[in-house]
């Protein structure tokens, strides 16, 4: 602890001890004041300025030190200085005192509180940063909440001192007025409890609730304002209309139908969207074939002297299409129609906040009105404007599935999850792959040790991983395609046959009425925490809304979008992103939930890190997959899980235990106390919990237990 802090603590303790030790509280009682009232008033009449100053300083001291007696002092203020001067003095003294208490609490405790509970307080911090002044005002209006508690608690939040001061002064004014006014009639007051009659207290409570009601009214008026100029239909054709039939749109429509709403889903291309047709499903199908080839190549590791694969790339790609066709019925128009969703194949465009024009794929047009609309229009691959890119031609995750001939030399631009998955798959299928990434490592969101393991494995499999390489230009020289990349100020030439661009995905923001309705979009459609756009009846979910770009997060948001769209204003829910897992399906597989070390450092969240090396796990050894690790971040000294990274076989499945644990507040002790089947990879989860336990063993107690055992020998 710093010397300044120590001195302040000593000073505060000293002052508070003096107050109680010298029984100074006796001067702050009604009876004492009444007995001295005449003398005090005559002194004030003789020296009005000195009296006002002394009173002001004493008031600031009492409130600043959070001592009992502020209520009596306020009454005294009214009695001695009258309504106007009393009000003025008390109003400023109480605000200054409250601010001093607020600052003391901040100086002494805030860092500690935020360090230890910062991750849990995040929502509160964000709320205070956004609407803290408003809530403080509400609390100040109701004198039933002890003011000194408010001062101390607010000091622990990120509220600005200036905001605290003026909101406090304004908020306390009504209560101060009542007390100062009561003070002017002090002779008639017998006890403090009499001042706030149940009726008066009720009025204050009403006054306190008033800002909340006012806020709701302001929100309603603001919401009404955005609709100005639009003609709202008298009746609606549908309860809900969903634009886009990918993961987000399908789940939204499904939920709406499940709660018996009249819902229409419009999809312009293929139901199932990106995930089924060009994303998760084909990529995982391709990865499976590639993995088989990698196992065949590794045959000697499994005691098989020689194994060969005779395959045709085109057949592998046809299998990918067969897998899509097998999954397709899950997302088909027939299935959704049978569930109660009206599915329209066509392009939707919003023409008003409640109306959508639909151009059906068969050429028919129609206009449908809906009480609510959910935008689930997805995203598409981002293609950077690198000179020459159009001339050489490129593949993206949208088009790569049409390939039937394996490119001999493939350049993959991008070291993120999609780029890495496709890099490894194509390399295993026999392409000579060069992966070009301008960042210093692959999978930048993960911890550096993860990136290192992945890059090492990629290189061991013959992939040329080029980090810190920025694609600058594409050219064709003598019929050969060449990528020129910049690396440490030098040009590096990379000849290739095909290039796959996987540098990120951008939300689809054009062509369906966002601009016409002036719905704000900045990379993604802007929404509030309820997933509402600037029109409260128009929602967005999935890749088009962000911030995550996963099928499971699209489905997660879809629940909120559907429920909020159908039940607002009666009930709506804030989208909860507290526990979001994801995986990258490469070898070694990488899975994560919650914080990693990198983020914990960036966000200044203290944590302990526990490691377990999967190379030590029986099942992983038996499977010849003894590599990778489980890394768990916990709150210091506690078994509460803040985040987990798993690298290794089936990491994406293993992480599920931690997702459940984090979602439901289960700590490492409970995971350790749970039976895990032997021999499974899941045992790694228990062993890492065991490592945590060992690190927190009660050393002293164990010494005594050792003595006990020696004594029993
Ligand atoms: C190669 C690759 C691998 C991936 N792997 C995984 C993975 O393993 N796990 C994972 O969780 N995620 C993965 N993803 C991401 C995942 O596919 C997306 O996050 C998910 O599909 C997003 O769903 P969505 O509904 O938001 O958008 P989309 O699936 O893109 O759906 C949007 C739909 O809206 C339609 N549409 C757009 N405008 C209109 C309009 N005006 N009228 C009618 N219809 C319209 C589009 O045609 C599209 O079908 C992967 C993505 C790629 C590219």
XYZ file of C-alpha atoms and ligand atoms in Angstrom:
766
model
C 0.000 0.000 0.000
C 1.303 3.456 -0.870
C 2.348 5.850 1.901
C -0.323 8.324 0.811
C -3.009 5.723 1.238
C -1.641 4.654 4.575
C -1.568 8.261 5.839
C -5.115 8.862 4.699
C -6.344 5.718 6.411
C -4.568 6.701 9.647
C -6.024 10.224 9.461
C -9.532 8.932 8.818
C -9.344 6.344 11.578
C -7.950 9.001 13.918
C -10.775 11.435 13.181
C -13.498 8.824 13.454
C -11.939 7.466 16.675
C -11.802 11.013 18.084
C -15.471 11.510 17.220
C -16.553 8.389 19.056
C -13.830 8.504 21.745
C -14.642 12.068 22.771
C -18.341 11.339 22.375
C -18.710 14.286 19.997
C -21.960 12.748 18.853
C -23.645 14.245 21.938
C -23.375 17.672 20.256
C -25.273 16.317 17.274
C -28.458 15.406 19.096
C -31.709 17.293 18.915
C -31.919 17.638 22.683
C -28.449 19.147 22.984
C -29.161 21.648 20.268
C -32.502 22.645 21.739
C -30.832 23.217 25.083
C -28.225 25.480 23.436
C -30.423 27.032 20.770
C -30.667 30.472 22.307
C -26.937 30.798 22.926
C -26.100 29.587 19.430
C -28.560 31.964 17.803
C -27.268 34.971 19.679
C -23.670 34.028 18.706
C -24.744 33.703 15.089
C -26.471 37.121 15.234
C -23.227 38.639 16.508
C -20.886 36.872 14.025
C -22.985 35.689 11.077
C -20.087 34.974 8.650
C -17.994 33.051 11.161
C -21.079 31.078 12.207
C -21.903 30.173 8.612
C -18.301 29.140 7.925
C -18.035 27.046 11.067
C -21.339 25.367 10.314
C -20.285 24.675 6.726
C -16.955 23.124 7.751
C -18.579 21.014 10.483
C -21.219 19.777 8.036
C -18.583 18.870 5.443
C -16.600 17.009 8.130
C -19.608 15.010 9.315
C -20.680 13.975 5.804
C -17.116 13.570 4.506
C -16.292 11.205 7.365
C -19.668 9.442 6.969
C -20.474 10.151 10.620
C -24.017 9.956 11.941
C -25.622 13.348 12.541
C -26.140 14.882 9.092
C -29.936 14.878 9.535
C -29.723 16.778 12.847
C -27.219 19.206 11.367
C -29.605 19.905 8.496
C -32.384 20.726 10.950
C -30.001 22.953 12.869
C -29.132 24.697 9.610
C -32.806 25.573 9.139
C -33.210 26.656 12.744
C -30.098 28.843 12.884
C -29.869 30.252 9.346
C -33.483 30.198 8.180
C -34.909 28.525 5.087
C -32.929 30.282 2.335
C -29.453 30.457 3.885
C -29.923 27.114 5.569
C -30.819 25.500 2.277
C -27.870 27.124 0.515
C -25.347 26.136 3.186
C -26.611 22.580 3.591
C -26.958 21.991 -0.118
C -23.328 22.910 -0.823
C -21.848 21.470 2.372
C -23.641 18.135 1.928
C -22.554 17.884 -1.716
C -18.942 18.783 -0.908
C -18.902 16.335 2.031
C -20.484 13.583 -0.046
C -17.905 14.144 -2.777
C -15.068 13.933 -0.240
C -16.442 10.623 1.045
C -16.817 9.464 -2.561
C -13.190 10.420 -3.302
C -11.853 8.790 -0.149
C -13.646 5.554 -0.974
C -12.306 5.751 -4.534
C -8.746 6.488 -3.436
C -8.627 3.798 -0.791
C -10.695 0.981 -2.176
C -11.578 1.297 -5.837
C -8.406 -0.231 -7.309
C -8.612 -3.163 -4.949
C -12.310 -3.750 -5.603
C -11.942 -3.418 -9.369
C -8.887 -5.675 -9.368
C -10.589 -8.435 -7.419
C -14.096 -8.163 -8.750
C -13.545 -6.244 -11.996
C -14.717 -9.062 -14.238
C -17.921 -9.492 -12.231
C -18.475 -5.761 -11.995
C -18.040 -5.254 -15.724
C -21.757 -4.995 -16.382
C -22.198 -2.584 -13.428
C -19.216 -0.508 -14.599
C -20.614 -0.317 -18.091
C -24.046 0.573 -16.708
C -22.585 3.307 -14.475
C -20.493 4.685 -17.342
C -23.623 4.886 -19.467
C -26.430 5.743 -17.067
C -24.787 6.142 -13.656
C -25.830 9.763 -13.261
C -29.400 8.799 -13.834
C -29.408 6.063 -11.209
C -27.564 8.250 -8.712
C -30.210 10.918 -9.202
C -32.948 8.386 -8.483
C -31.208 7.219 -5.312
C -30.597 10.780 -4.151
C -34.230 11.703 -4.530
C -35.316 9.096 -2.000
C -33.937 9.984 1.454
C -34.789 6.417 2.529
C -31.450 5.262 1.009
C -28.627 6.116 3.463
C -26.625 8.797 1.707
C -23.276 7.814 3.185
C -23.649 4.295 1.714
C -24.379 5.794 -1.697
C -21.264 8.009 -1.437
C -19.004 5.111 -0.564
C -20.436 2.718 -3.140
C -20.383 5.217 -5.971
C -16.697 5.881 -5.212
C -15.997 2.286 -6.210
C -17.495 2.722 -9.654
C -15.990 4.525 -12.652
C -18.406 7.493 -12.253
C -16.799 10.877 -12.926
C -16.346 13.055 -9.822
C -17.906 16.019 -11.586
C -21.019 13.991 -12.440
C -21.222 12.673 -8.893
C -21.057 16.180 -7.465
C -23.690 17.927 -9.534
C -26.099 14.992 -9.668
C -25.824 14.648 -5.881
C -26.470 18.327 -5.310
C -29.461 18.364 -7.612
C -30.850 15.056 -6.377
C -30.573 15.896 -2.678
C -32.161 19.311 -3.051
C -35.759 18.216 -2.422
C -34.869 16.214 0.692
C -32.659 19.022 1.974
C -35.483 21.503 1.530
C -37.852 19.358 3.600
C -35.348 18.997 6.441
C -34.183 22.624 6.463
C -37.781 23.753 6.426
C -38.547 21.414 9.318
C -35.551 22.945 11.099
C -37.142 26.380 10.981
C -39.883 24.907 13.186
C -37.387 23.084 15.410
C -39.147 23.796 18.645
C -42.064 21.661 17.475
C -39.911 18.687 16.499
C -39.591 15.991 19.102
C -37.711 13.362 17.176
C -36.122 12.786 13.755
C -38.622 10.091 12.869
C -41.445 12.612 12.933
C -40.007 14.644 10.055
C -40.514 11.993 7.440
C -44.123 10.941 7.890
C -45.166 7.845 5.950
C -46.990 10.160 3.543
C -43.925 12.316 2.945
C -41.704 9.267 2.553
C -44.206 7.874 0.050
C -43.997 11.124 -1.889
C -40.223 10.829 -1.986
C -40.450 7.268 -3.217
C -42.798 8.473 -5.938
C -40.325 11.244 -6.681
C -37.599 8.599 -6.906
C -39.610 6.455 -9.268
C -40.496 9.482 -11.322
C -37.155 9.612 -13.225
C -37.565 5.942 -14.103
C -41.022 6.594 -15.445
C -39.756 9.753 -17.134
C -36.978 7.718 -18.741
C -39.486 5.240 -20.099
C -41.553 8.118 -21.453
C -38.459 9.732 -23.023
C -37.564 6.393 -24.611
C -41.079 5.982 -25.922
C -41.066 9.525 -27.328
C -37.632 8.989 -28.925
C -38.836 5.711 -30.397
C -41.925 7.466 -31.728
C -39.725 10.159 -33.243
C -37.807 7.733 -35.448
C -41.120 6.593 -36.886
C -42.153 10.162 -37.761
C -42.994 10.422 -41.425
C -43.784 6.709 -41.778
C -47.332 5.516 -42.125
C -47.910 2.635 -39.730
C -50.314 0.039 -41.142
C -53.578 -0.341 -39.211
C -53.157 -4.129 -39.226
C -50.230 -6.410 -39.913
C -50.043 -9.395 -42.246
C -47.486 -11.092 -39.998
C -46.246 -10.925 -36.416
C -42.714 -11.325 -37.656
C -40.853 -11.225 -40.934
C -37.304 -12.563 -41.119
C -34.857 -11.482 -43.829
C -32.339 -14.246 -44.515
C -32.548 -17.990 -43.987
C -29.090 -18.751 -42.527
C -28.433 -19.899 -38.959
C -29.791 -16.688 -37.404
C -32.863 -16.412 -39.635
C -33.838 -20.063 -39.374
C -33.640 -20.130 -35.583
C -35.539 -16.834 -35.330
C -38.335 -18.190 -37.510
C -38.337 -21.504 -35.647
C -38.775 -19.808 -32.262
C -41.516 -17.548 -33.603
C -43.400 -20.541 -35.001
C -42.881 -22.462 -31.751
C -44.695 -19.706 -29.838
C -47.472 -19.710 -32.457
C -46.638 -16.411 -34.107
C -47.432 -15.827 -37.765
C -43.956 -15.686 -39.261
C -42.513 -15.427 -42.769
C -38.910 -16.225 -43.626
C -37.481 -14.843 -46.857
C -34.296 -16.354 -48.325
C -32.919 -15.192 -51.629
C -30.337 -17.915 -52.232
C -30.133 -21.148 -50.265
C -31.735 -21.971 -46.934
C -29.095 -22.855 -44.380
C -27.054 -19.848 -45.526
C -23.334 -19.712 -45.150
C -22.959 -22.420 -42.517
C -24.660 -25.188 -44.463
C -23.684 -24.249 -47.988
C -20.266 -22.596 -47.903
C -19.096 -22.515 -44.278
C -19.126 -24.884 -41.332
C -20.564 -27.965 -43.028
C -18.423 -28.145 -46.198
C -15.284 -27.072 -44.341
C -15.740 -29.745 -41.688
C -16.496 -32.361 -44.347
C -13.329 -31.433 -46.236
C -11.309 -31.394 -43.007
C -12.514 -34.945 -42.256
C -11.232 -36.298 -45.586
C -7.978 -34.411 -45.132
C -7.598 -35.825 -41.631
C -7.993 -39.360 -42.942
C -5.197 -38.699 -45.412
C -3.022 -37.330 -42.622
C -3.644 -40.495 -40.578
C -2.745 -42.674 -43.549
C 0.487 -40.733 -43.905
C 1.141 -41.229 -40.220
C 0.471 -44.991 -40.476
C 3.895 -46.032 -39.110
C 3.116 -44.129 -35.907
C 0.232 -46.555 -35.400
C 2.323 -49.672 -36.101
C 1.163 -49.996 -39.703
C 4.264 -50.288 -41.867
C 2.751 -48.790 -44.978
C -0.610 -47.380 -46.004
C -1.499 -45.562 -49.166
C -4.486 -43.553 -50.272
C -5.636 -43.604 -53.839
C -7.971 -40.699 -54.270
C -9.279 -38.131 -56.662
C -9.688 -34.567 -55.387
C -12.914 -34.196 -57.378
C -14.437 -37.145 -55.506
C -13.465 -35.609 -52.175
C -15.225 -32.410 -53.222
C -18.238 -34.398 -54.387
C -18.386 -36.011 -50.948
C -18.446 -32.517 -49.469
C -21.536 -31.784 -51.593
C -23.113 -35.084 -50.515
C -22.617 -34.143 -46.874
C -24.299 -30.788 -47.526
C -27.187 -32.618 -49.187
C -27.470 -34.959 -46.208
C -27.679 -32.071 -43.759
C -29.894 -29.974 -46.071
C -33.236 -31.449 -44.937
C -32.594 -30.003 -41.433
C -32.749 -26.531 -42.956
C -35.228 -27.229 -45.743
C -38.319 -25.242 -46.679
C -40.406 -28.420 -46.153
C -39.179 -28.845 -42.593
C -39.747 -25.225 -41.676
C -43.126 -25.149 -43.370
C -44.126 -28.200 -41.344
C -43.011 -26.326 -38.215
C -45.382 -23.474 -39.054
C -43.053 -21.032 -40.837
C -44.047 -19.531 -44.160
C -40.890 -19.817 -46.273
C -40.543 -17.597 -49.324
C -37.722 -18.001 -51.817
C -37.015 -14.461 -52.873
C -35.257 -11.200 -52.122
C -36.624 -9.016 -49.358
C -36.310 -5.263 -49.095
C -37.655 -3.106 -46.291
C -39.681 -0.193 -47.634
C -40.943 1.097 -44.296
C -40.339 0.079 -40.687
C -43.207 -2.418 -41.025
C -43.305 -3.296 -44.709
C -41.134 -5.492 -46.851
C -41.221 -5.857 -50.620
C -40.445 -9.370 -51.742
C -39.329 -10.267 -55.242
C -39.873 -14.005 -55.411
C -37.330 -16.113 -57.282
C -40.135 -17.109 -59.668
C -40.607 -13.425 -60.558
C -43.771 -12.677 -58.548
C -43.769 -9.595 -56.326
C -45.573 -8.893 -53.101
C -45.544 -6.540 -50.138
C -45.993 -7.895 -46.622
C -46.433 -5.942 -43.427
C -45.179 -7.207 -40.089
C -45.258 -5.872 -36.536
C -41.566 -6.737 -36.251
C -38.741 -7.507 -38.652
C -35.534 -9.421 -37.949
C -32.594 -8.752 -40.240
C -30.470 -11.901 -40.550
C -28.741 -11.130 -43.839
C -25.342 -12.586 -42.885
C -21.886 -11.708 -44.130
C -19.608 -12.437 -47.078
C -15.856 -12.841 -47.569
C -13.924 -9.594 -47.556
C -11.709 -9.199 -50.611
C -9.052 -6.528 -50.071
C -8.370 -4.216 -53.019
C -4.852 -5.512 -53.664
C -3.617 -4.374 -57.098
C -3.880 -7.164 -59.660
C -6.216 -9.362 -57.593
C -9.031 -9.241 -60.163
C -6.618 -10.046 -63.008
C -5.183 -13.179 -61.377
C -8.587 -14.303 -60.161
C -9.182 -15.601 -56.640
C -11.119 -18.111 -54.599
C -13.029 -17.324 -51.431
C -14.871 -19.492 -48.928
C -17.925 -18.912 -51.171
C -16.351 -20.326 -54.340
C -13.678 -22.760 -53.196
C -16.275 -25.559 -53.005
C -16.701 -25.472 -56.773
C -13.070 -26.600 -57.319
C -12.755 -30.047 -58.811
C -9.063 -29.915 -59.569
C -6.566 -29.505 -56.786
C -4.334 -26.464 -57.346
C -0.718 -27.639 -57.275
C 0.449 -24.451 -55.542
C -2.109 -22.689 -53.387
C -1.613 -19.374 -51.637
C -3.946 -18.797 -48.697
C -4.201 -15.168 -47.649
C -5.100 -14.989 -43.982
C -4.031 -16.652 -40.747
C -7.382 -16.573 -38.968
C -9.611 -19.589 -38.282
C -11.046 -19.965 -41.817
C -7.667 -19.417 -43.524
C -5.962 -21.872 -41.179
C -8.618 -24.589 -41.506
C -8.508 -24.456 -45.290
C -4.703 -24.176 -45.384
C -4.236 -27.427 -43.502
C -7.008 -29.256 -45.358
C -5.642 -28.360 -48.784
C -2.075 -29.154 -47.761
C -3.157 -32.592 -46.551
C -4.986 -33.143 -49.820
C -1.665 -32.634 -51.589
C -1.460 -28.960 -52.539
C 1.755 -27.083 -51.848
C 0.274 -24.399 -49.620
C 1.827 -21.072 -48.685
C -0.099 -19.303 -45.938
C 0.488 -15.564 -45.942
C -0.347 -13.544 -42.840
C 0.594 -9.921 -42.221
C 0.357 -10.247 -38.427
C 3.288 -11.714 -36.507
C 1.405 -14.936 -35.762
C -1.491 -17.176 -36.768
C -4.795 -17.070 -34.842
C -4.118 -13.621 -33.394
C -7.045 -13.819 -30.953
C -5.459 -16.752 -29.155
C -2.474 -16.743 -26.790
C 0.969 -16.719 -28.454
C 1.783 -20.270 -27.289
C -1.300 -21.493 -29.190
C -0.121 -19.758 -32.359
C 3.345 -21.257 -31.927
C 2.008 -24.812 -31.582
C -0.192 -24.374 -34.638
C 2.558 -22.818 -36.778
C 4.992 -25.563 -35.741
C 2.498 -28.275 -36.698
C 1.691 -26.567 -40.008
C 5.382 -26.308 -40.866
C 5.951 -29.940 -39.876
C 3.216 -30.870 -42.335
C 5.036 -29.041 -45.113
C 3.047 -25.800 -45.124
C 5.026 -22.650 -45.812
C 3.791 -20.301 -43.085
C 4.817 -16.735 -43.876
C 4.174 -14.369 -40.983
C 4.679 -10.597 -41.053
C 4.096 -10.787 -44.807
C 1.782 -8.170 -46.270
C 0.244 -9.002 -49.666
C 1.112 -6.010 -51.848
C 0.424 -6.920 -55.430
C -0.552 -9.719 -57.774
C 1.034 -10.036 -61.217
C 1.203 -12.508 -64.066
C 4.692 -12.961 -65.467
C 5.312 -15.321 -68.381
C 1.914 -16.893 -67.705
C 2.784 -17.537 -64.039
C 0.774 -15.945 -61.254
C 2.870 -14.247 -58.610
C 2.034 -12.652 -55.285
C 4.399 -9.930 -54.162
C 4.388 -9.629 -50.395
C 6.283 -7.182 -48.256
C 8.345 -8.616 -45.438
C 10.602 -6.444 -43.273
C 10.826 -3.839 -46.031
C 11.734 -6.399 -48.701
C 9.583 -7.759 -51.534
C 9.017 -11.500 -51.422
C 7.779 -13.194 -54.621
C 5.460 -16.155 -54.221
C 4.499 -17.990 -57.439
C 1.162 -19.846 -57.261
C -1.583 -21.526 -59.249
C -4.544 -20.411 -57.142
C -5.085 -17.966 -54.323
C -7.709 -18.309 -51.622
C -8.630 -15.053 -49.905
C -9.606 -15.591 -46.269
C -8.858 -12.291 -44.556
C -12.172 -11.803 -42.811
C -15.855 -11.452 -43.476
C -17.955 -8.314 -43.889
C -21.612 -7.938 -43.032
C -24.127 -7.685 -45.894
C -25.417 -4.143 -45.576
C -26.700 -3.291 -49.022
C -29.767 -3.971 -51.065
C -32.431 -4.613 -48.437
C -33.409 -1.149 -47.302
C -30.919 -0.179 -44.577
C -29.899 3.010 -46.409
C -33.489 4.008 -47.254
C -34.593 3.559 -43.648
C -31.389 5.214 -42.416
C -30.638 2.271 -40.152
C -27.151 2.907 -38.833
C -24.493 0.414 -39.769
C -20.801 0.628 -39.107
C -19.259 -2.617 -40.369
C -22.302 -4.370 -38.871
C -25.895 -3.263 -38.328
C -25.899 -1.253 -35.122
C -28.140 -2.624 -32.404
C -28.693 -2.026 -28.717
C -28.343 -4.754 -26.116
C -31.828 -5.997 -27.012
C -30.685 -6.354 -30.653
C -32.987 -3.517 -31.705
C -31.902 -1.182 -34.492
C -32.864 2.504 -34.387
C -36.402 1.315 -35.062
C -37.347 -0.638 -31.950
C -39.441 -3.083 -34.015
C -36.549 -3.917 -36.375
C -33.942 -6.290 -34.961
C -30.709 -7.772 -36.287
C -29.027 -11.076 -35.455
C -26.120 -13.221 -36.623
C -23.119 -12.181 -38.712
C -24.922 -9.052 -39.908
C -25.128 -7.810 -36.311
C -21.843 -9.168 -34.891
C -19.803 -8.926 -32.770
C -19.200 -12.684 -33.178
C -19.307 -14.613 -36.439
C -20.271 -18.142 -35.441
C -23.265 -20.309 -36.111
C -23.884 -20.879 -32.413
C -23.755 -17.157 -31.611
C -26.105 -16.461 -34.524
C -28.535 -18.998 -33.042
C -28.034 -17.532 -29.559
C -28.835 -14.020 -30.767
C -31.768 -15.371 -32.768
C -33.492 -16.410 -29.551
C -33.226 -12.863 -28.172
C -34.233 -11.276 -31.459
C -37.285 -13.519 -31.833
C -38.493 -13.260 -28.240
C -37.893 -9.519 -28.008
C -39.492 -8.903 -31.403
C -42.604 -10.821 -30.409
C -43.042 -9.783 -26.790
C -41.761 -6.209 -26.510
C -43.068 -3.968 -24.874
C -44.307 -6.560 -22.372
C -40.945 -8.205 -21.851
C -37.559 -8.070 -23.488
C -34.154 -9.549 -22.704
C -30.614 -8.217 -23.055
C -28.471 -10.490 -25.214
C -26.086 -12.264 -22.871
C -22.540 -12.673 -24.193
C -20.951 -13.610 -20.885
C -19.881 -17.135 -21.883
C -19.119 -17.503 -25.592
C -17.110 -20.515 -26.742
C -15.542 -21.206 -30.131
C -13.187 -23.615 -31.822
C -10.842 -23.699 -34.802
C -10.949 -27.110 -36.408
C -7.333 -27.582 -37.318
C -4.856 -30.068 -35.922
C -4.093 -29.378 -33.156
C -7.688 -28.289 -32.558
C -7.995 -25.008 -30.657
C -10.958 -24.216 -28.434
C -11.655 -21.372 -26.122
C -14.228 -19.989 -23.737
C -13.960 -16.756 -21.783
C -10.672 -14.989 -21.172
C -7.225 -16.014 -22.302
C -4.015 -14.634 -20.814
C -3.684 -12.032 -23.523
C -7.105 -10.523 -22.846
C -6.708 -10.760 -19.083
C -3.520 -8.674 -19.391
C -5.062 -6.196 -21.825
C -8.059 -5.698 -19.563
C -6.027 -5.670 -16.380
C -7.922 -8.575 -14.872
C -5.826 -10.402 -12.303
C -5.908 -14.170 -12.661
C -4.079 -17.375 -11.926
C -3.117 -19.711 -14.738
C -3.191 -23.487 -14.380
C -1.768 -25.730 -17.061
C -2.094 -29.388 -17.891
C -0.055 -30.926 -20.700
C -2.113 -33.380 -22.739
C 1.132 -35.163 -23.672
C 0.821 -36.771 -20.232
C -2.712 -38.090 -20.704
C -3.116 -41.887 -21.034
C -5.788 -41.743 -23.729
C -3.914 -39.168 -25.786
C -0.793 -41.361 -25.562
C -2.789 -44.457 -26.585
C -4.190 -42.532 -29.548
C -0.752 -41.220 -30.568
C -2.208 -37.742 -30.085
C -0.172 -36.817 -27.033
C 0.146 -33.107 -27.652
C -1.445 -29.839 -26.612
C -2.648 -28.514 -23.278
C -5.523 -27.313 -21.177
C -5.040 -23.871 -19.709
C -7.479 -22.527 -17.169
C -7.614 -18.972 -15.853
C -9.144 -18.571 -12.410
C -9.832 -15.658 -10.100
C -6.861 -15.246 -7.699
C -7.172 -17.633 -4.764
C -10.530 -18.935 -5.978
C -11.626 -21.834 -8.167
C -13.928 -19.599 -10.226
C -13.162 -20.090 -13.907
C -12.515 -16.945 -15.951
C -11.533 -18.660 -19.173
C -10.160 -21.816 -20.721
C -8.046 -22.564 -23.769
C -7.665 -26.140 -24.942
C -5.289 -27.185 -27.688
C -5.379 -30.805 -28.783
C -7.497 -33.635 -30.158
C -11.230 -32.875 -29.843
C -10.572 -29.619 -27.993
C -13.899 -28.292 -29.320
C -15.744 -31.123 -27.553
C -13.652 -31.067 -24.384
C -14.334 -27.373 -23.797
C -18.062 -28.078 -23.344
C -17.476 -29.028 -19.706
C -16.015 -25.598 -19.030
C -18.728 -23.793 -20.967
C -21.271 -25.452 -18.688
C -19.151 -24.740 -15.616
C -18.770 -21.053 -16.445
C -22.395 -20.642 -17.436
C -23.606 -22.099 -14.158
C -20.885 -20.913 -11.786
C -19.281 -24.331 -11.259
C -15.675 -24.070 -10.081
C -12.607 -26.282 -10.472
C -13.234 -28.001 -7.111
C -16.504 -29.399 -8.452
C -14.894 -30.499 -11.718
C -12.228 -32.259 -9.682
C -14.922 -33.947 -7.621
C -16.673 -35.311 -10.731
C -15.993 -38.791 -12.116
C -14.502 -38.706 -15.607
C -14.397 -41.972 -17.563
C -10.983 -43.606 -17.862
C -9.357 -43.473 -20.359
C -10.821 -40.464 -22.120
C -9.499 -37.159 -23.335
C -12.027 -35.520 -21.009
C -9.882 -36.571 -18.081
C -7.603 -33.680 -19.027
C -10.281 -31.387 -17.577
C -10.107 -33.161 -14.251
C -6.319 -33.238 -14.209
C -6.017 -29.518 -14.766
C -8.417 -29.045 -11.851
C -6.121 -31.362 -9.862
C -3.131 -29.186 -10.743
C -5.014 -26.149 -9.522
C -5.856 -27.941 -6.281
C -2.228 -28.954 -5.730
C -1.114 -25.367 -6.181
C -3.633 -24.335 -3.515
C -2.902 -27.133 -1.058
C -2.969 -25.925 2.581
C 0.785 -26.372 3.179
C 0.739 -25.601 6.908
C -2.210 -27.858 7.568
C -0.562 -30.694 5.636
C 2.580 -30.323 7.762
C 0.430 -30.929 10.820
C -1.325 -33.854 9.159
C 2.151 -35.290 8.402
C 3.028 -34.947 12.087
C -0.212 -36.687 12.985
C 0.674 -39.629 10.745
C 4.212 -39.865 12.096
C 2.789 -39.911 15.604
C 0.512 -42.803 14.648
C 3.403 -44.934 13.279
C -15.409 -21.511 -44.302
C -16.222 -21.184 -43.110
C -16.212 -22.039 -42.038
C -16.971 -21.755 -40.920
N -16.943 -22.615 -39.869
C -17.663 -22.356 -38.764
C -17.671 -23.271 -37.689
O -17.009 -24.290 -37.728
N -18.420 -22.982 -36.613
C -19.169 -21.840 -36.538
O -19.833 -21.617 -35.531
N -19.186 -20.945 -37.559
C -18.458 -21.189 -38.669
N -18.496 -20.303 -39.708
C -19.288 -19.076 -39.578
C -20.776 -19.339 -39.828
O -20.926 -19.958 -41.067
C -21.546 -18.035 -39.761
O -21.247 -17.378 -38.575
C -23.059 -18.271 -39.791
O -23.408 -18.977 -40.933
C -23.804 -16.936 -39.772
O -25.153 -17.141 -39.947
P -26.113 -15.942 -40.367
O -27.504 -16.472 -40.342
O -25.816 -14.744 -39.598
O -25.697 -15.576 -41.853
P -25.756 -16.442 -43.185
O -25.610 -17.874 -42.915
O -24.802 -15.805 -44.110
O -27.234 -16.219 -43.707
C -27.667 -15.027 -44.278
C -28.673 -15.356 -45.340
O -29.368 -14.176 -45.668
C -29.691 -14.243 -47.051
N -30.025 -12.890 -47.484
C -29.222 -11.798 -47.471
N -29.899 -10.723 -47.910
C -31.149 -11.135 -48.203
C -32.305 -10.498 -48.698
N -32.307 -9.204 -48.981
N -33.427 -11.218 -48.882
C -33.440 -12.536 -48.614
N -32.378 -13.190 -48.151
C -31.247 -12.507 -47.938
C -28.414 -14.827 -47.656
O -28.677 -15.387 -48.916
C -28.027 -15.860 -46.603
O -28.531 -17.135 -46.915
C -17.757 -20.571 -40.867
C -17.772 -19.709 -41.963
C -17.032 -20.007 -43.067
C -17.056 -19.068 -44.215
